Amino acid sequence: MTDPYWNHNVQHHPAVLAAVPDGCRTALDAGCGDGLLARKLAARSASVTGVDRSPEMIELARGHAGVPGNVTYLEADYLADGALPESAYDSSARSPWCTTRRSRRRSPASPGSPRPAVVW
């Protein structure tokens, strides 16, 4: 997939994609924004959830013409209790903008995942 634009996050996408374990069943893109990384993750995982607390960004992500069928976008605060099932993802990615002390206490990645979280 050719990147339609460049920013600080996009430059790290190749490293994030390379860190997704082979045979990944479920991937999470926390703070997915317009969904670019989630769409890329779709080629490396059977199912991808992109989550963002901005309704405008989720609307933009859902409205993109090239959303693969294995990608779901969810408007939610991924740090909120109950927003996402705990231990449901083989791989998760989030940008430093989403990294807080609270987010390090709770991981949506499955226990024993080879590479449960990628933070760039």
Coordinates of C-alpha atoms in Angstrom, one line a residue:
M1 CA 0.0 0.0 0.0
T2 CA 1.4 3.4 -1.0
D3 CA 1.1 6.0 1.8
P4 CA -1.2 8.8 0.8
Y5 CA 0.6 11.2 3.0
W6 CA 3.6 11.4 5.4
N7 CA 3.7 12.3 9.1
H8 CA 5.7 11.2 12.1
N9 CA 3.5 8.2 12.7
V10 CA 3.5 7.0 9.1
Q11 CA 7.3 6.9 9.0
H12 CA 7.1 4.1 11.7
H13 CA 4.6 1.9 9.9
P14 CA 7.1 -0.4 8.3
A15 CA 8.6 -1.2 11.7
V16 CA 5.2 -1.7 13.3
L17 CA 4.1 -4.1 10.5
A18 CA 7.4 -6.0 10.7
A19 CA 6.7 -6.6 14.5
V20 CA 3.3 -8.2 13.9
P21 CA 3.8 -11.9 14.6
D22 CA 3.3 -14.5 11.9
G23 CA -0.1 -16.1 12.2
C24 CA -1.6 -13.0 14.0
R25 CA -5.3 -13.5 14.4
T26 CA -6.3 -10.2 16.0
A27 CA -4.6 -6.8 15.9
L28 CA -5.4 -3.6 17.6
D29 CA -4.6 -0.1 16.4
A30 CA -5.1 2.2 19.4
G31 CA -5.6 5.8 18.5
C32 CA -6.2 4.8 14.8
G33 CA -7.0 8.2 13.6
D34 CA -8.1 8.0 9.9
G35 CA -7.3 4.2 9.9
L36 CA -4.3 4.1 7.7
L37 CA -2.3 1.8 9.9
A38 CA -5.4 -0.4 10.6
R39 CA -5.8 -0.8 6.8
K40 CA -2.1 -1.8 6.5
L41 CA -2.4 -4.3 9.4
A42 CA -5.3 -6.0 7.6
A43 CA -2.7 -7.7 5.4
R44 CA -0.9 -9.1 8.4
S45 CA -3.8 -10.1 10.7
A46 CA -7.0 -12.1 10.3
S47 CA -8.9 -9.3 12.1
V48 CA -8.0 -5.7 12.9
T49 CA -9.8 -3.3 15.3
G50 CA -9.0 0.4 15.0
V51 CA -10.1 2.4 18.0
D52 CA -10.2 6.1 18.5
R53 CA -12.1 8.3 20.8
S54 CA -12.7 11.0 18.2
P55 CA -16.0 10.5 16.4
E56 CA -14.7 12.6 13.5
M57 CA -11.7 10.4 13.0
I58 CA -13.7 7.2 13.2
E59 CA -16.2 8.6 10.6
L60 CA -13.2 9.4 8.3
A61 CA -11.7 5.9 8.8
R62 CA -15.0 4.1 8.1
G63 CA -15.6 6.3 5.1
H64 CA -12.4 5.4 3.4
A65 CA -13.0 3.6 0.1
G66 CA -10.3 1.0 0.7
V67 CA -11.3 -0.4 4.0
P68 CA -10.6 -4.2 4.0
G69 CA -13.4 -6.5 5.2
N70 CA -11.4 -7.7 8.1
V71 CA -11.1 -4.2 9.7
T72 CA -13.6 -2.8 12.2
Y73 CA -13.5 0.7 13.6
L74 CA -14.7 1.5 17.1
E75 CA -15.3 4.9 18.6
A76 CA -14.1 4.5 22.2
D77 CA -11.5 5.4 24.7
Y78 CA -9.3 2.3 24.7
L79 CA -8.1 3.1 28.2
A80 CA -11.6 3.1 29.6
D81 CA -12.6 0.0 31.5
G82 CA -14.8 -2.2 29.4
A83 CA -14.1 -0.3 26.1
L84 CA -12.1 -3.3 24.8
P85 CA -11.9 -6.9 25.9
E86 CA -8.7 -7.5 27.9
S87 CA -6.3 -10.0 26.5
A88 CA -8.2 -10.2 23.2
Y89 CA -5.4 -9.2 20.8
D90 CA -2.3 -11.0 19.5
S91 CA -0.7 -7.7 18.6
S92 CA -1.4 -4.1 19.4
A93 CA 0.1 -0.8 18.2
R94 CA -0.2 2.7 19.6
S95 CA 1.7 5.9 19.0
P96 CA 3.5 7.7 21.8
W97 CA 0.5 10.1 21.9
C98 CA -1.5 7.3 23.3
T99 CA 1.1 6.1 25.8
T100 CA 0.4 7.1 29.4
R101 CA 1.1 5.6 32.8
R102 CA -2.4 4.3 32.9
S103 CA -2.1 2.6 29.5
R104 CA 1.0 0.6 30.7
R105 CA -1.0 -1.0 33.5
R106 CA -3.6 -2.6 31.2
S107 CA -2.7 -4.4 28.0
P108 CA -5.3 -5.4 25.4
A109 CA -2.8 -8.0 24.1
S110 CA -3.2 -11.7 24.8
P111 CA -1.0 -13.1 27.4
G112 CA 1.9 -14.9 25.8
S113 CA 1.7 -13.0 22.6
P114 CA 5.2 -13.1 20.9
R115 CA 5.1 -9.3 20.4
P116 CA 2.1 -8.0 22.3
A117 CA 2.6 -4.3 21.8
V118 CA 4.4 -1.9 19.6
V119 CA 4.9 1.7 20.7
W120 CA 6.8 4.0 18.4

